Amino acid sequence: MLLVFSIFPLLLVIFTGYGLGKSAIIPRSSWAAIETLSFRVLIPATLVLAISQSDLSIARFGDFGVALVVTLAVLCAVVMALRLLPFATLDNPSFTSLFQAGARWNAFVALAAAEQFLTGGIALLAVAIAVLIPLINVVCILVLATFGPAKVRFRKVMVTLIRNPLIQACVVGLFVNLGGVQLPVPVMDTLDMIGRGALGVGLMAVGAGISLRRLFRVDWRVAPGLLLRPLLSTSLFVAIGSAMQLEPVQIFAGVLVFGAPAASNGYIVAKQMGGDADLYADIMTWQVALSLLVLPLWAYVLL
């Protein structure tokens, strides 16, 4: 049971961010820059260091990557099927936001939980980021382009992927790892120093973005978003991972991926491409609260 209480440091860091934002000690207008710092500098430094130093052989992580992709495909198929239900009267903006909320995941929360619960968890999450982030971005943008008013060309999709700092960090880490490049000690120490602040700052940014007012908005469309993530998504991965005989550590790493709340960048994409941004924010806020209950339960079951 002590393992379950390991979630409390994550909660306290998130609540610290919420308190800092709510009290205006750090104005809400400043949190966008803080989140950008985490997304573009701190998390990438962590990923480069973790990937460059990890054993990334196909024999070790191949099945893990396949399980991640299969789970994502099933999850996306379930969301698509919701449009066929006669009682699920979802308009296009609502549907695209629900799709994004089911597919996207917050790397800040997942990485912090991995460090808290798993030895070597950062390396496993780095593999998940390298496998899923490009795929999720392509699929979400295609769905928004198909069902929304904005039409997106393939070139723009590729440019968006190339400019994603997490993808760039994965590419650099893979180049160093697979190319047998030995980073100088001062460079590795620098990446380590920068990366130490990544998870704490990222979680505080998540907390600062929480709106308790959204938790009390009554909207039936929020419920499918919570069923998809973190409830159905984590159960799906555990079932698929167990069927593929993944190691318990890998199964729990996948649970962190699919149990983490939706990423905040989906809100921006929804606003830019005709989705229901307010619905996305409502689902994401509830997912933060629910994921912090679900993850320690899975930790108790799996670890």
PDB file of C-alpha atoms in Angstrom:
ATOM      1  CA  MET A   1       0.000   0.000   0.000  1.00  0.00           C
ATOM      2  CA  LEU A   2       2.931   2.353   0.507  1.00  0.00           C
ATOM      3  CA  LEU A   3       3.326   2.393  -3.261  1.00  0.00           C
ATOM      4  CA  VAL A   4      -0.134   3.910  -3.616  1.00  0.00           C
ATOM      5  CA  PHE A   5       0.883   6.874  -1.463  1.00  0.00           C
ATOM      6  CA  SER A   6       3.681   7.668  -3.903  1.00  0.00           C
ATOM      7  CA  ILE A   7       1.092   9.648  -5.871  1.00  0.00           C
ATOM      8  CA  PHE A   8       0.978  12.287  -3.129  1.00  0.00           C
ATOM      9  CA  PRO A   9       4.142  14.108  -4.246  1.00  0.00           C
ATOM     10  CA  LEU A  10       2.593  14.451  -7.711  1.00  0.00           C
ATOM     11  CA  LEU A  11      -0.617  15.783  -6.176  1.00  0.00           C
ATOM     12  CA  LEU A  12       1.271  18.265  -4.015  1.00  0.00           C
ATOM     13  CA  VAL A  13       3.273  19.575  -6.971  1.00  0.00           C
ATOM     14  CA  ILE A  14       0.089  19.977  -9.039  1.00  0.00           C
ATOM     15  CA  PHE A  15      -1.677  21.712  -6.151  1.00  0.00           C
ATOM     16  CA  THR A  16       1.355  23.977  -5.731  1.00  0.00           C
ATOM     17  CA  GLY A  17       0.991  25.050  -9.352  1.00  0.00           C
ATOM     18  CA  TYR A  18      -2.738  25.581  -8.861  1.00  0.00           C
ATOM     19  CA  GLY A  19      -2.105  27.685  -5.745  1.00  0.00           C
ATOM     20  CA  LEU A  20       0.572  29.771  -7.461  1.00  0.00           C
ATOM     21  CA  GLY A  21      -1.751  30.473 -10.373  1.00  0.00           C
ATOM     22  CA  LYS A  22      -4.884  31.072  -8.307  1.00  0.00           C
ATOM     23  CA  SER A  23      -3.143  33.411  -5.872  1.00  0.00           C
ATOM     24  CA  ALA A  24      -1.458  35.291  -8.730  1.00  0.00           C
ATOM     25  CA  ILE A  25       1.942  34.889  -7.055  1.00  0.00           C
ATOM     26  CA  ILE A  26       2.824  33.848 -10.575  1.00  0.00           C
ATOM     27  CA  PRO A  27       0.197  35.520 -12.812  1.00  0.00           C
ATOM     28  CA  ARG A  28      -1.806  33.216 -15.061  1.00  0.00           C
ATOM     29  CA  SER A  29      -0.492  35.166 -18.045  1.00  0.00           C
ATOM     30  CA  SER A  30       3.025  33.933 -17.181  1.00  0.00           C
ATOM     31  CA  TRP A  31       2.159  30.243 -17.143  1.00  0.00           C
ATOM     32  CA  ALA A  32       2.021  29.990 -20.919  1.00  0.00           C
ATOM     33  CA  ALA A  33       5.719  30.919 -21.028  1.00  0.00           C
ATOM     34  CA  ILE A  34       6.503  28.445 -18.223  1.00  0.00           C
ATOM     35  CA  GLU A  35       4.724  25.645 -20.078  1.00  0.00           C
ATOM     36  CA  THR A  36       6.581  26.597 -23.259  1.00  0.00           C
ATOM     37  CA  LEU A  37       9.882  26.396 -21.347  1.00  0.00           C
ATOM     38  CA  SER A  38       8.983  22.892 -20.170  1.00  0.00           C
ATOM     39  CA  PHE A  39       7.791  21.767 -23.592  1.00  0.00           C
ATOM     40  CA  ARG A  40      10.631  23.235 -25.630  1.00  0.00           C
ATOM     41  CA  VAL A  41      13.649  22.960 -23.300  1.00  0.00           C
ATOM     42  CA  LEU A  42      13.244  21.015 -20.051  1.00  0.00           C
ATOM     43  CA  ILE A  43      11.410  17.894 -21.257  1.00  0.00           C
ATOM     44  CA  PRO A  44      13.516  17.628 -24.469  1.00  0.00           C
ATOM     45  CA  ALA A  45      16.707  17.708 -22.373  1.00  0.00           C
ATOM     46  CA  THR A  46      15.343  14.852 -20.240  1.00  0.00           C
ATOM     47  CA  LEU A  47      14.426  12.836 -23.338  1.00  0.00           C
ATOM     48  CA  VAL A  48      17.776  13.321 -25.091  1.00  0.00           C
ATOM     49  CA  LEU A  49      19.645  12.139 -21.998  1.00  0.00           C
ATOM     50  CA  ALA A  50      17.329   9.179 -21.340  1.00  0.00           C
ATOM     51  CA  ILE A  51      17.227   7.938 -24.944  1.00  0.00           C
ATOM     52  CA  SER A  52      20.946   8.386 -25.545  1.00  0.00           C
ATOM     53  CA  GLN A  53      21.814   6.253 -22.503  1.00  0.00           C
ATOM     54  CA  SER A  54      19.178   3.511 -22.837  1.00  0.00           C
ATOM     55  CA  ASP A  55      19.190   0.072 -24.427  1.00  0.00           C
ATOM     56  CA  LEU A  56      16.670   0.621 -27.246  1.00  0.00           C
ATOM     57  CA  SER A  57      16.973  -2.726 -28.981  1.00  0.00           C
ATOM     58  CA  ILE A  58      13.949  -4.030 -30.884  1.00  0.00           C
ATOM     59  CA  ALA A  59      14.199  -7.253 -28.917  1.00  0.00           C
ATOM     60  CA  ARG A  60      13.657  -5.349 -25.687  1.00  0.00           C
ATOM     61  CA  PHE A  61      11.100  -2.698 -26.700  1.00  0.00           C
ATOM     62  CA  GLY A  62       9.582  -3.973 -29.954  1.00  0.00           C
ATOM     63  CA  ASP A  63       6.562  -5.667 -28.370  1.00  0.00           C
ATOM     64  CA  PHE A  64       6.042  -2.677 -26.073  1.00  0.00           C
ATOM     65  CA  GLY A  65       5.865  -0.359 -29.071  1.00  0.00           C
ATOM     66  CA  VAL A  66       3.444  -2.676 -30.885  1.00  0.00           C
ATOM     67  CA  ALA A  67       1.173  -2.822 -27.815  1.00  0.00           C
ATOM     68  CA  LEU A  68       1.142   0.977 -27.633  1.00  0.00           C
ATOM     69  CA  VAL A  69       0.144   1.337 -31.284  1.00  0.00           C
ATOM     70  CA  VAL A  70      -2.517  -1.397 -31.128  1.00  0.00           C
ATOM     71  CA  THR A  71      -4.080   0.171 -28.026  1.00  0.00           C
ATOM     72  CA  LEU A  72      -4.149   3.586 -29.681  1.00  0.00           C
ATOM     73  CA  ALA A  73      -5.758   2.118 -32.814  1.00  0.00           C
ATOM     74  CA  VAL A  74      -8.497   0.388 -30.788  1.00  0.00           C
ATOM     75  CA  LEU A  75      -9.109   3.545 -28.774  1.00  0.00           C
ATOM     76  CA  CYS A  76      -9.457   5.653 -31.922  1.00  0.00           C
ATOM     77  CA  ALA A  77     -11.807   3.062 -33.428  1.00  0.00           C
ATOM     78  CA  VAL A  78     -14.019   3.241 -30.329  1.00  0.00           C
ATOM     79  CA  VAL A  79     -14.268   7.040 -30.637  1.00  0.00           C
ATOM     80  CA  MET A  80     -15.125   6.766 -34.313  1.00  0.00           C
ATOM     81  CA  ALA A  81     -17.825   4.223 -33.456  1.00  0.00           C
ATOM     82  CA  LEU A  82     -19.468   6.706 -31.084  1.00  0.00           C
ATOM     83  CA  ARG A  83     -20.590   8.722 -34.106  1.00  0.00           C
ATOM     84  CA  LEU A  84     -22.621   5.732 -35.285  1.00  0.00           C
ATOM     85  CA  LEU A  85     -24.661   5.421 -32.083  1.00  0.00           C
ATOM     86  CA  PRO A  86     -28.168   6.853 -32.584  1.00  0.00           C
ATOM     87  CA  PHE A  87     -28.282   8.519 -29.164  1.00  0.00           C
ATOM     88  CA  ALA A  88     -24.792  10.064 -29.423  1.00  0.00           C
ATOM     89  CA  THR A  89     -25.730  13.277 -31.170  1.00  0.00           C
ATOM     90  CA  LEU A  90     -22.233  14.689 -31.447  1.00  0.00           C
ATOM     91  CA  ASP A  91     -21.677  17.541 -33.851  1.00  0.00           C
ATOM     92  CA  ASN A  92     -18.365  17.720 -35.698  1.00  0.00           C
ATOM     93  CA  PRO A  93     -16.614  20.153 -33.292  1.00  0.00           C
ATOM     94  CA  SER A  94     -17.632  18.018 -30.280  1.00  0.00           C
ATOM     95  CA  PHE A  95     -16.544  14.821 -31.991  1.00  0.00           C
ATOM     96  CA  THR A  96     -13.093  16.131 -32.935  1.00  0.00           C
ATOM     97  CA  SER A  97     -12.496  17.380 -29.387  1.00  0.00           C
ATOM     98  CA  LEU A  98     -13.598  14.035 -27.952  1.00  0.00           C
ATOM     99  CA  PHE A  99     -11.265  12.278 -30.387  1.00  0.00           C
ATOM    100  CA  GLN A 100      -8.321  14.441 -29.334  1.00  0.00           C
ATOM    101  CA  ALA A 101      -9.107  13.990 -25.640  1.00  0.00           C
ATOM    102  CA  GLY A 102      -9.023  10.219 -26.112  1.00  0.00           C
ATOM    103  CA  ALA A 103      -5.849  10.100 -28.196  1.00  0.00           C
ATOM    104  CA  ARG A 104      -3.534  12.784 -26.776  1.00  0.00           C
ATOM    105  CA  TRP A 105      -1.640  12.322 -23.508  1.00  0.00           C
ATOM    106  CA  ASN A 106       0.172  14.685 -21.195  1.00  0.00           C
ATOM    107  CA  ALA A 107       3.862  13.758 -21.152  1.00  0.00           C
ATOM    108  CA  PHE A 108       4.481  15.964 -18.084  1.00  0.00           C
ATOM    109  CA  VAL A 109       2.204  13.827 -15.910  1.00  0.00           C
ATOM    110  CA  ALA A 110       3.306  10.502 -17.400  1.00  0.00           C
ATOM    111  CA  LEU A 111       7.035  11.233 -17.079  1.00  0.00           C
ATOM    112  CA  ALA A 112       6.684  12.477 -13.507  1.00  0.00           C
ATOM    113  CA  ALA A 113       4.680   9.393 -12.545  1.00  0.00           C
ATOM    114  CA  ALA A 114       7.230   7.147 -14.272  1.00  0.00           C
ATOM    115  CA  GLU A 115      10.052   8.665 -12.245  1.00  0.00           C
ATOM    116  CA  GLN A 116       7.998   8.255  -9.083  1.00  0.00           C
ATOM    117  CA  PHE A 117       6.883   4.656  -9.615  1.00  0.00           C
ATOM    118  CA  LEU A 118       9.384   2.934 -11.932  1.00  0.00           C
ATOM    119  CA  THR A 119      13.126   2.367 -11.997  1.00  0.00           C
ATOM    120  CA  GLY A 120      14.170   3.200 -15.543  1.00  0.00           C
ATOM    121  CA  GLY A 121      10.680   4.517 -16.227  1.00  0.00           C
ATOM    122  CA  ILE A 122      11.917   7.610 -18.062  1.00  0.00           C
ATOM    123  CA  ALA A 123      13.527   5.443 -20.754  1.00  0.00           C
ATOM    124  CA  LEU A 124      10.283   3.500 -21.258  1.00  0.00           C
ATOM    125  CA  LEU A 125       8.281   6.714 -21.544  1.00  0.00           C
ATOM    126  CA  ALA A 126      10.859   8.063 -23.992  1.00  0.00           C
ATOM    127  CA  VAL A 127      10.172   5.029 -26.206  1.00  0.00           C
ATOM    128  CA  ALA A 128       6.430   5.714 -25.943  1.00  0.00           C
ATOM    129  CA  ILE A 129       6.945   9.343 -26.927  1.00  0.00           C
ATOM    130  CA  ALA A 130       9.081   8.382 -29.915  1.00  0.00           C
ATOM    131  CA  VAL A 131       6.482   5.843 -31.095  1.00  0.00           C
ATOM    132  CA  LEU A 132       3.214   7.620 -30.335  1.00  0.00           C
ATOM    133  CA  ILE A 133       3.672  11.390 -30.517  1.00  0.00           C
ATOM    134  CA  PRO A 134       4.216  11.558 -34.319  1.00  0.00           C
ATOM    135  CA  LEU A 135       1.379   9.094 -34.925  1.00  0.00           C
ATOM    136  CA  ILE A 136      -1.062  10.877 -32.615  1.00  0.00           C
ATOM    137  CA  ASN A 137      -0.347  14.273 -34.147  1.00  0.00           C
ATOM    138  CA  VAL A 138      -0.896  12.997 -37.681  1.00  0.00           C
ATOM    139  CA  VAL A 139      -4.133  11.166 -36.807  1.00  0.00           C
ATOM    140  CA  CYS A 140      -5.590  14.070 -34.795  1.00  0.00           C
ATOM    141  CA  ILE A 141      -4.821  16.632 -37.480  1.00  0.00           C
ATOM    142  CA  LEU A 142      -6.313  14.378 -40.167  1.00  0.00           C
ATOM    143  CA  VAL A 143      -9.508  13.923 -38.124  1.00  0.00           C
ATOM    144  CA  LEU A 144      -9.792  17.666 -37.530  1.00  0.00           C
ATOM    145  CA  ALA A 145      -9.187  18.356 -41.205  1.00  0.00           C
ATOM    146  CA  THR A 146     -11.812  15.772 -42.227  1.00  0.00           C
ATOM    147  CA  PHE A 147     -14.565  16.743 -39.794  1.00  0.00           C
ATOM    148  CA  GLY A 148     -13.740  20.397 -39.199  1.00  0.00           C
ATOM    149  CA  PRO A 149     -13.912  23.550 -41.321  1.00  0.00           C
ATOM    150  CA  ALA A 150     -10.130  23.878 -41.618  1.00  0.00           C
ATOM    151  CA  LYS A 151      -8.432  22.030 -44.478  1.00  0.00           C
ATOM    152  CA  VAL A 152      -4.854  21.008 -43.854  1.00  0.00           C
ATOM    153  CA  ARG A 153      -2.286  19.995 -46.429  1.00  0.00           C
ATOM    154  CA  PHE A 154       0.125  17.135 -45.949  1.00  0.00           C
ATOM    155  CA  ARG A 155       3.066  19.539 -46.031  1.00  0.00           C
ATOM    156  CA  LYS A 156       1.678  21.479 -43.060  1.00  0.00           C
ATOM    157  CA  VAL A 157       1.215  18.269 -41.086  1.00  0.00           C
ATOM    158  CA  MET A 158       4.843  17.299 -41.705  1.00  0.00           C
ATOM    159  CA  VAL A 159       6.111  20.767 -40.777  1.00  0.00           C
ATOM    160  CA  THR A 160       4.131  20.577 -37.511  1.00  0.00           C
ATOM    161  CA  LEU A 161       5.741  17.237 -36.690  1.00  0.00           C
ATOM    162  CA  ILE A 162       9.251  18.381 -37.572  1.00  0.00           C
ATOM    163  CA  ARG A 163       8.882  21.436 -35.328  1.00  0.00           C
ATOM    164  CA  ASN A 164       7.630  19.430 -32.336  1.00  0.00           C
ATOM    165  CA  PRO A 165      10.382  19.680 -29.667  1.00  0.00           C
ATOM    166  CA  LEU A 166       9.585  16.233 -28.248  1.00  0.00           C
ATOM    167  CA  ILE A 167      10.037  14.624 -31.644  1.00  0.00           C
ATOM    168  CA  GLN A 168      13.235  16.605 -32.218  1.00  0.00           C
ATOM    169  CA  ALA A 169      14.573  15.408 -28.855  1.00  0.00           C
ATOM    170  CA  CYS A 170      13.744  11.794 -29.715  1.00  0.00           C
ATOM    171  CA  VAL A 171      15.563  12.098 -33.049  1.00  0.00           C
ATOM    172  CA  VAL A 172      18.648  13.585 -31.385  1.00  0.00           C
ATOM    173  CA  GLY A 173      18.634  10.941 -28.655  1.00  0.00           C
ATOM    174  CA  LEU A 174      18.253   8.126 -31.200  1.00  0.00           C
ATOM    175  CA  PHE A 175      21.070   9.553 -33.334  1.00  0.00           C
ATOM    176  CA  VAL A 176      23.393   9.652 -30.319  1.00  0.00           C
ATOM    177  CA  ASN A 177      22.346   6.183 -29.132  1.00  0.00           C
ATOM    178  CA  LEU A 178      22.299   4.274 -32.407  1.00  0.00           C
ATOM    179  CA  GLY A 179      25.212   6.183 -33.906  1.00  0.00           C
ATOM    180  CA  GLY A 180      27.488   5.283 -31.016  1.00  0.00           C
ATOM    181  CA  VAL A 181      28.165   8.970 -30.331  1.00  0.00           C
ATOM    182  CA  GLN A 182      29.729   9.639 -26.946  1.00  0.00           C
ATOM    183  CA  LEU A 183      28.478  12.922 -25.538  1.00  0.00           C
ATOM    184  CA  PRO A 184      31.107  14.900 -23.628  1.00  0.00           C
ATOM    185  CA  VAL A 185      30.650  14.801 -19.858  1.00  0.00           C
ATOM    186  CA  PRO A 186      29.976  18.579 -19.607  1.00  0.00           C
ATOM    187  CA  VAL A 187      27.154  18.205 -22.168  1.00  0.00           C
ATOM    188  CA  MET A 188      25.612  15.285 -20.291  1.00  0.00           C
ATOM    189  CA  ASP A 189      25.883  17.159 -16.999  1.00  0.00           C
ATOM    190  CA  THR A 190      24.222  20.173 -18.603  1.00  0.00           C
ATOM    191  CA  LEU A 191      21.335  18.077 -19.923  1.00  0.00           C
ATOM    192  CA  ASP A 192      20.974  16.486 -16.497  1.00  0.00           C
ATOM    193  CA  MET A 193      20.881  19.851 -14.724  1.00  0.00           C
ATOM    194  CA  ILE A 194      18.303  21.258 -17.145  1.00  0.00           C
ATOM    195  CA  GLY A 195      16.206  18.126 -17.042  1.00  0.00           C
ATOM    196  CA  ARG A 196      15.976  18.012 -13.256  1.00  0.00           C
ATOM    197  CA  GLY A 197      13.469  20.830 -13.306  1.00  0.00           C
ATOM    198  CA  ALA A 198      11.407  19.376 -16.150  1.00  0.00           C
ATOM    199  CA  LEU A 199       8.954  17.188 -14.286  1.00  0.00           C
ATOM    200  CA  GLY A 200       8.281  19.501 -11.352  1.00  0.00           C
ATOM    201  CA  VAL A 201       7.812  22.575 -13.541  1.00  0.00           C
ATOM    202  CA  GLY A 202       5.658  20.601 -15.983  1.00  0.00           C
ATOM    203  CA  LEU A 203       3.357  19.349 -13.212  1.00  0.00           C
ATOM    204  CA  MET A 204       3.027  22.833 -11.731  1.00  0.00           C
ATOM    205  CA  ALA A 205       2.023  24.087 -15.168  1.00  0.00           C
ATOM    206  CA  VAL A 206      -0.651  21.373 -15.272  1.00  0.00           C
ATOM    207  CA  GLY A 207      -1.913  22.533 -11.870  1.00  0.00           C
ATOM    208  CA  ALA A 208      -1.954  26.182 -12.890  1.00  0.00           C
ATOM    209  CA  GLY A 209      -4.123  25.262 -15.865  1.00  0.00           C
ATOM    210  CA  ILE A 210      -6.802  23.560 -13.752  1.00  0.00           C
ATOM    211  CA  SER A 211     -10.107  25.420 -13.478  1.00  0.00           C
ATOM    212  CA  LEU A 212     -12.293  24.129 -10.650  1.00  0.00           C
ATOM    213  CA  ARG A 213     -15.211  25.940 -12.265  1.00  0.00           C
ATOM    214  CA  ARG A 214     -15.002  23.473 -15.151  1.00  0.00           C
ATOM    215  CA  LEU A 215     -15.389  20.543 -12.741  1.00  0.00           C
ATOM    216  CA  PHE A 216     -18.911  21.697 -11.946  1.00  0.00           C
ATOM    217  CA  ARG A 217     -20.107  22.270 -15.500  1.00  0.00           C
ATOM    218  CA  VAL A 218     -22.804  19.728 -16.360  1.00  0.00           C
ATOM    219  CA  ASP A 219     -22.235  18.393 -19.872  1.00  0.00           C
ATOM    220  CA  TRP A 220     -22.950  14.772 -20.828  1.00  0.00           C
ATOM    221  CA  ARG A 221     -20.249  14.961 -23.516  1.00  0.00           C
ATOM    222  CA  VAL A 222     -17.583  15.013 -20.790  1.00  0.00           C
ATOM    223  CA  ALA A 223     -18.528  11.492 -19.647  1.00  0.00           C
ATOM    224  CA  PRO A 224     -17.338   9.683 -22.824  1.00  0.00           C
ATOM    225  CA  GLY A 225     -14.028  11.531 -22.554  1.00  0.00           C
ATOM    226  CA  LEU A 226     -13.525  10.166 -19.027  1.00  0.00           C
ATOM    227  CA  LEU A 227     -14.565   6.660 -19.998  1.00  0.00           C
ATOM    228  CA  LEU A 228     -12.071   6.715 -22.867  1.00  0.00           C
ATOM    229  CA  ARG A 229      -9.199   8.115 -20.806  1.00  0.00           C
ATOM    230  CA  PRO A 230      -8.146   7.017 -18.270  1.00  0.00           C
ATOM    231  CA  LEU A 231     -10.627   4.143 -17.710  1.00  0.00           C
ATOM    232  CA  LEU A 232     -11.018   2.258 -21.006  1.00  0.00           C
ATOM    233  CA  SER A 233      -7.580   3.176 -22.346  1.00  0.00           C
ATOM    234  CA  THR A 234      -5.653   1.762 -19.376  1.00  0.00           C
ATOM    235  CA  SER A 235      -7.752  -1.410 -19.248  1.00  0.00           C
ATOM    236  CA  LEU A 236      -7.186  -1.931 -22.970  1.00  0.00           C
ATOM    237  CA  PHE A 237      -3.432  -1.636 -22.646  1.00  0.00           C
ATOM    238  CA  VAL A 238      -3.287  -3.987 -19.667  1.00  0.00           C
ATOM    239  CA  ALA A 239      -5.311  -6.570 -21.609  1.00  0.00           C
ATOM    240  CA  ILE A 240      -3.216  -6.213 -24.771  1.00  0.00           C
ATOM    241  CA  GLY A 241       0.087  -6.077 -22.880  1.00  0.00           C
ATOM    242  CA  SER A 242      -0.811  -9.159 -20.852  1.00  0.00           C
ATOM    243  CA  ALA A 243      -1.813 -11.044 -24.004  1.00  0.00           C
ATOM    244  CA  MET A 244       1.560 -10.139 -25.515  1.00  0.00           C
ATOM    245  CA  GLN A 245       3.313 -11.214 -22.281  1.00  0.00           C
ATOM    246  CA  LEU A 246       4.981  -7.881 -21.663  1.00  0.00           C
ATOM    247  CA  GLU A 247       6.939  -7.407 -18.465  1.00  0.00           C
ATOM    248  CA  PRO A 248       4.922  -5.879 -15.574  1.00  0.00           C
ATOM    249  CA  VAL A 249       7.125  -2.777 -15.698  1.00  0.00           C
ATOM    250  CA  GLN A 250       6.331  -2.288 -19.388  1.00  0.00           C
ATOM    251  CA  ILE A 251       2.626  -2.842 -18.790  1.00  0.00           C
ATOM    252  CA  PHE A 252       2.606  -0.207 -16.069  1.00  0.00           C
ATOM    253  CA  ALA A 253       4.587   2.190 -18.279  1.00  0.00           C
ATOM    254  CA  GLY A 254       1.828   1.796 -20.880  1.00  0.00           C
ATOM    255  CA  VAL A 255      -0.758   2.443 -18.170  1.00  0.00           C
ATOM    256  CA  LEU A 256       1.003   5.732 -17.424  1.00  0.00           C
ATOM    257  CA  VAL A 257       0.785   6.676 -21.101  1.00  0.00           C
ATOM    258  CA  PHE A 258      -2.901   5.850 -21.453  1.00  0.00           C
ATOM    259  CA  GLY A 259      -3.811   6.903 -17.931  1.00  0.00           C
ATOM    260  CA  ALA A 260      -2.337  10.375 -18.187  1.00  0.00           C
ATOM    261  CA  PRO A 261      -4.798  13.182 -18.930  1.00  0.00           C
ATOM    262  CA  ALA A 262      -5.054  14.720 -22.380  1.00  0.00           C
ATOM    263  CA  ALA A 263      -2.308  17.152 -23.381  1.00  0.00           C
ATOM    264  CA  SER A 264      -3.028  20.869 -23.210  1.00  0.00           C
ATOM    265  CA  ASN A 265      -1.825  21.474 -26.773  1.00  0.00           C
ATOM    266  CA  GLY A 266      -5.028  19.787 -27.978  1.00  0.00           C
ATOM    267  CA  TYR A 267      -6.938  22.847 -26.711  1.00  0.00           C
ATOM    268  CA  ILE A 268      -4.894  25.117 -28.966  1.00  0.00           C
ATOM    269  CA  VAL A 269      -5.320  22.785 -31.945  1.00  0.00           C
ATOM    270  CA  ALA A 270      -9.081  22.676 -31.341  1.00  0.00           C
ATOM    271  CA  LYS A 271      -9.278  26.473 -31.362  1.00  0.00           C
ATOM    272  CA  GLN A 272      -7.216  26.743 -34.524  1.00  0.00           C
ATOM    273  CA  MET A 273      -8.989  24.007 -36.485  1.00  0.00           C
ATOM    274  CA  GLY A 274     -12.650  24.393 -35.584  1.00  0.00           C
ATOM    275  CA  GLY A 275     -12.985  21.955 -32.693  1.00  0.00           C
ATOM    276  CA  ASP A 276     -14.914  22.578 -29.473  1.00  0.00           C
ATOM    277  CA  ALA A 277     -12.079  23.985 -27.369  1.00  0.00           C
ATOM    278  CA  ASP A 278     -14.249  24.511 -24.262  1.00  0.00           C
ATOM    279  CA  LEU A 279     -15.371  20.869 -24.312  1.00  0.00           C
ATOM    280  CA  TYR A 280     -11.754  19.759 -24.663  1.00  0.00           C
ATOM    281  CA  ALA A 281     -10.781  21.881 -21.643  1.00  0.00           C
ATOM    282  CA  ASP A 282     -13.665  20.442 -19.572  1.00  0.00           C
ATOM    283  CA  ILE A 283     -12.687  16.850 -20.401  1.00  0.00           C
ATOM    284  CA  MET A 284      -8.995  17.527 -19.777  1.00  0.00           C
ATOM    285  CA  THR A 285      -9.697  19.081 -16.352  1.00  0.00           C
ATOM    286  CA  TRP A 286     -11.738  16.072 -15.225  1.00  0.00           C
ATOM    287  CA  GLN A 287      -9.142  13.688 -16.658  1.00  0.00           C
ATOM    288  CA  VAL A 288      -6.435  15.272 -14.481  1.00  0.00           C
ATOM    289  CA  ALA A 289      -8.505  14.577 -11.356  1.00  0.00           C
ATOM    290  CA  LEU A 290      -9.518  11.055 -12.389  1.00  0.00           C
ATOM    291  CA  SER A 291      -6.049   9.988 -13.568  1.00  0.00           C
ATOM    292  CA  LEU A 292      -4.589  10.805 -10.161  1.00  0.00           C
ATOM    293  CA  LEU A 293      -7.039   8.295  -8.673  1.00  0.00           C
ATOM    294  CA  VAL A 294      -6.631   5.622 -11.340  1.00  0.00           C
ATOM    295  CA  LEU A 295      -2.811   5.529 -11.574  1.00  0.00           C
ATOM    296  CA  PRO A 296      -2.109   4.528  -7.944  1.00  0.00           C
ATOM    297  CA  LEU A 297      -4.774   1.819  -8.191  1.00  0.00           C
ATOM    298  CA  TRP A 298      -3.037   0.323 -11.232  1.00  0.00           C
ATOM    299  CA  ALA A 299       0.303   0.662  -9.416  1.00  0.00           C
ATOM    300  CA  TYR A 300      -1.109  -1.368  -6.532  1.00  0.00           C
ATOM    301  CA  VAL A 301      -2.415  -4.044  -8.922  1.00  0.00           C
ATOM    302  CA  LEU A 302       0.594  -4.314 -11.263  1.00  0.00           C
ATOM    303  CA  LEU A 303       3.697  -3.552  -9.208  1.00  0.00           C
TER     304      LEU A 303
END
